[in-house]
PDB file of C-alpha atoms in Angstrom:
ATOM      1  CA  MET A   1     -17.975   8.669 -16.807  1.00 88.00           C
ATOM      2  CA  LEU A   2     -15.029   7.394 -14.244  1.00 89.00           C
ATOM      3  CA  ARG A   3     -12.612   8.282 -17.223  1.00 89.00           C
ATOM      4  CA  GLN A   4     -14.022  11.463 -17.739  1.00 91.00           C
ATOM      5  CA  ARG A   5     -13.778  12.714 -14.036  1.00 92.00           C
ATOM      6  CA  LEU A   6      -9.996  11.527 -13.930  1.00 92.00           C
ATOM      7  CA  GLU A   7      -9.114  13.464 -17.036  1.00 91.00           C
ATOM      8  CA  GLN A   8     -10.716  16.207 -15.433  1.00 94.00           C
ATOM      9  CA  GLY A   9      -7.914  15.957 -12.677  1.00 92.00           C
ATOM     10  CA  GLU A  10     -10.659  15.201  -9.434  1.00 93.00           C
ATOM     11  CA  ALA A  11      -9.902  12.018  -6.182  1.00 95.00           C
ATOM     12  CA  VAL A  12     -12.950   9.684  -6.843  1.00 95.00           C
ATOM     13  CA  GLY A  13     -13.953   6.409  -4.417  1.00 96.00           C
ATOM     14  CA  ILE A  14     -16.252   4.226  -5.692  1.00 95.00           C
ATOM     15  CA  ILE A  15     -17.730   1.295  -3.416  1.00 95.00           C
ATOM     16  CA  ASP A  16     -19.448  -1.543  -5.257  1.00 94.00           C
ATOM     17  CA  TYR A  17     -19.565  -5.704  -4.892  1.00 93.00           C
ATOM     18  CA  LYS A  18     -16.210  -7.125  -6.087  1.00 93.00           C
ATOM     19  CA  LEU A  19     -15.497 -10.606  -7.540  1.00 92.00           C
ATOM     20  CA  PRO A  20     -14.824 -13.081  -4.886  1.00 92.00           C
ATOM     21  CA  GLU A  21      -9.610 -13.982  -4.714  1.00 90.00           C
ATOM     22  CA  ARG A  22     -10.055 -16.250  -2.869  1.00 90.00           C
ATOM     23  CA  ASN A  23     -12.196 -18.708  -0.129  1.00 92.00           C
ATOM     24  CA  LEU A  24     -12.986 -16.655   2.743  1.00 91.00           C
ATOM     25  CA  ASP A  25     -14.590 -14.040   0.206  1.00 93.00           C
ATOM     26  CA  PHE A  26     -17.203 -16.366  -1.077  1.00 94.00           C
ATOM     27  CA  PRO A  27     -19.289 -16.309   1.934  1.00 94.00           C
ATOM     28  CA  ALA A  28     -19.928 -12.784   1.655  1.00 93.00           C
ATOM     29  CA  PHE A  29     -19.938 -13.214  -2.143  1.00 93.00           C
ATOM     30  CA  TRP A  30     -22.822 -15.373  -2.020  1.00 94.00           C
ATOM     31  CA  LEU A  31     -25.103 -13.211   0.147  1.00 93.00           C
ATOM     32  CA  GLY A  32     -24.432 -10.147  -1.630  1.00 91.00           C
ATOM     33  CA  ALA A  33     -26.098 -11.925  -4.547  1.00 92.00           C
ATOM     34  CA  LEU A  34     -28.945 -13.502  -2.300  1.00 93.00           C
ATOM     35  CA  VAL A  35     -29.885  -9.426  -1.863  1.00 90.00           C
ATOM     36  CA  GLU A  36     -29.088  -8.400  -5.084  1.00 91.00           C
ATOM     37  CA  LYS A  37     -31.513 -11.213  -6.701  1.00 91.00           C
ATOM     38  CA  MET A  38     -34.415  -9.532  -4.117  1.00 91.00           C
ATOM     39  CA  GLY A  39     -34.447  -6.822  -5.238  1.00 84.00           C
ATOM     40  CA  THR A  40     -35.358  -5.478  -9.653  1.00 88.00           C
ATOM     41  CA  HIS A  41     -32.641  -5.064 -10.946  1.00 88.00           C
ATOM     42  CA  HIS A  42     -30.489  -8.332 -10.706  1.00 91.00           C
ATOM     43  CA  GLU A  43     -30.191  -8.176 -14.052  1.00 92.00           C
ATOM     44  CA  ALA A  44     -27.461  -5.220 -14.007  1.00 92.00           C
ATOM     45  CA  TYR A  45     -25.607  -7.226 -10.832  1.00 93.00           C
ATOM     46  CA  LYS A  46     -25.939 -10.373 -13.210  1.00 93.00           C
ATOM     47  CA  ARG A  47     -23.543  -7.092 -15.724  1.00 93.00           C
ATOM     48  CA  PHE A  48     -21.629  -5.677 -13.620  1.00 93.00           C
ATOM     49  CA  MET A  49     -20.155  -9.055 -12.234  1.00 93.00           C
ATOM     50  CA  ARG A  50     -19.774 -10.582 -15.620  1.00 94.00           C
ATOM     51  CA  TYR A  51     -17.763  -7.269 -16.490  1.00 92.00           C
ATOM     52  CA  GLY A  52     -15.408  -7.852 -12.848  1.00 92.00           C
ATOM     53  CA  GLY A  53     -17.322  -5.859 -10.874  1.00 91.00           C
ATOM     54  CA  ILE A  54     -15.429  -2.903  -9.362  1.00 91.00           C
ATOM     55  CA  GLU A  55     -11.831  -4.783 -10.649  1.00 91.00           C
ATOM     56  CA  GLY A  56     -13.501  -4.878 -14.017  1.00 91.00           C
ATOM     57  CA  LEU A  57     -13.671  -0.752 -13.555  1.00 88.00           C
ATOM     58  CA  VAL A  58      -9.767  -0.639 -13.050  1.00 89.00           C
ATOM     59  CA  ARG A  59      -9.042  -2.305 -15.279  1.00 91.00           C
ATOM     60  CA  ASP A  60     -11.535  -0.264 -18.286  1.00 91.00           C
ATOM     61  CA  VAL A  61     -10.100   2.966 -16.913  1.00 90.00           C
ATOM     62  CA  GLY A  62      -6.284   2.212 -17.315  1.00 89.00           C
ATOM     63  CA  ARG A  63      -4.918   4.339 -13.442  1.00 90.00           C
ATOM     64  CA  ILE A  64      -3.631   2.273 -10.688  1.00 91.00           C
ATOM     65  CA  PRO A  65      -6.172   3.352  -7.890  1.00 94.00           C
ATOM     66  CA  ALA A  66      -3.954   5.257  -4.851  1.00 95.00           C
ATOM     67  CA  LYS A  67      -6.067   2.392  -2.969  1.00 95.00           C
ATOM     68  CA  ARG A  68      -7.765  -0.371  -2.522  1.00 93.00           C
ATOM     69  CA  ASP A  69      -9.694  -1.916  -0.042  1.00 95.00           C
ATOM     70  CA  VAL A  70     -11.830  -5.460   0.760  1.00 93.00           C
ATOM     71  CA  LEU A  71     -14.306  -5.013   2.845  1.00 94.00           C
ATOM     72  CA  TRP A  72     -17.241  -6.611   3.800  1.00 91.00           C
ATOM     73  CA  GLY A  73     -15.869 -10.283   4.343  1.00 92.00           C
ATOM     74  CA  GLY A  74     -14.241  -9.869   0.520  1.00 91.00           C
ATOM     75  CA  GLY A  75     -17.796  -8.728  -0.768  1.00 92.00           C
ATOM     76  CA  VAL A  76     -17.402  -5.688  -1.636  1.00 94.00           C
ATOM     77  CA  GLY A  77     -14.392  -3.199  -2.420  1.00 93.00           C
ATOM     78  CA  PHE A  78     -12.966   0.884  -2.184  1.00 96.00           C
ATOM     79  CA  ILE A  79     -11.094   1.754  -5.094  1.00 95.00           C
ATOM     80  CA  TYR A  80     -10.228   5.447  -5.127  1.00 96.00           C
ATOM     81  CA  TRP A  81      -7.708   6.954  -6.961  1.00 95.00           C
ATOM     82  CA  VAL A  82      -6.405  10.823  -6.798  1.00 90.00           C
TER      83      VAL A  82
END
């Protein structure tokens, strides 16, 4: 769906969990994993993170984002394509 929207020329922004890239990211990553463990879709979260989290989506689409930010102490990524 993401690839389709980008091919149609739409701007797309996504905020979701990301894998830790440095030691300072781990506390937020662990907190996010704990919150997701309490939810009903923990298996979907684990599959998403095994896939690479939000960075896995970037890799899969193959298009360079216009903006990429790290939020929530390193546990969340914001990716924006124009």
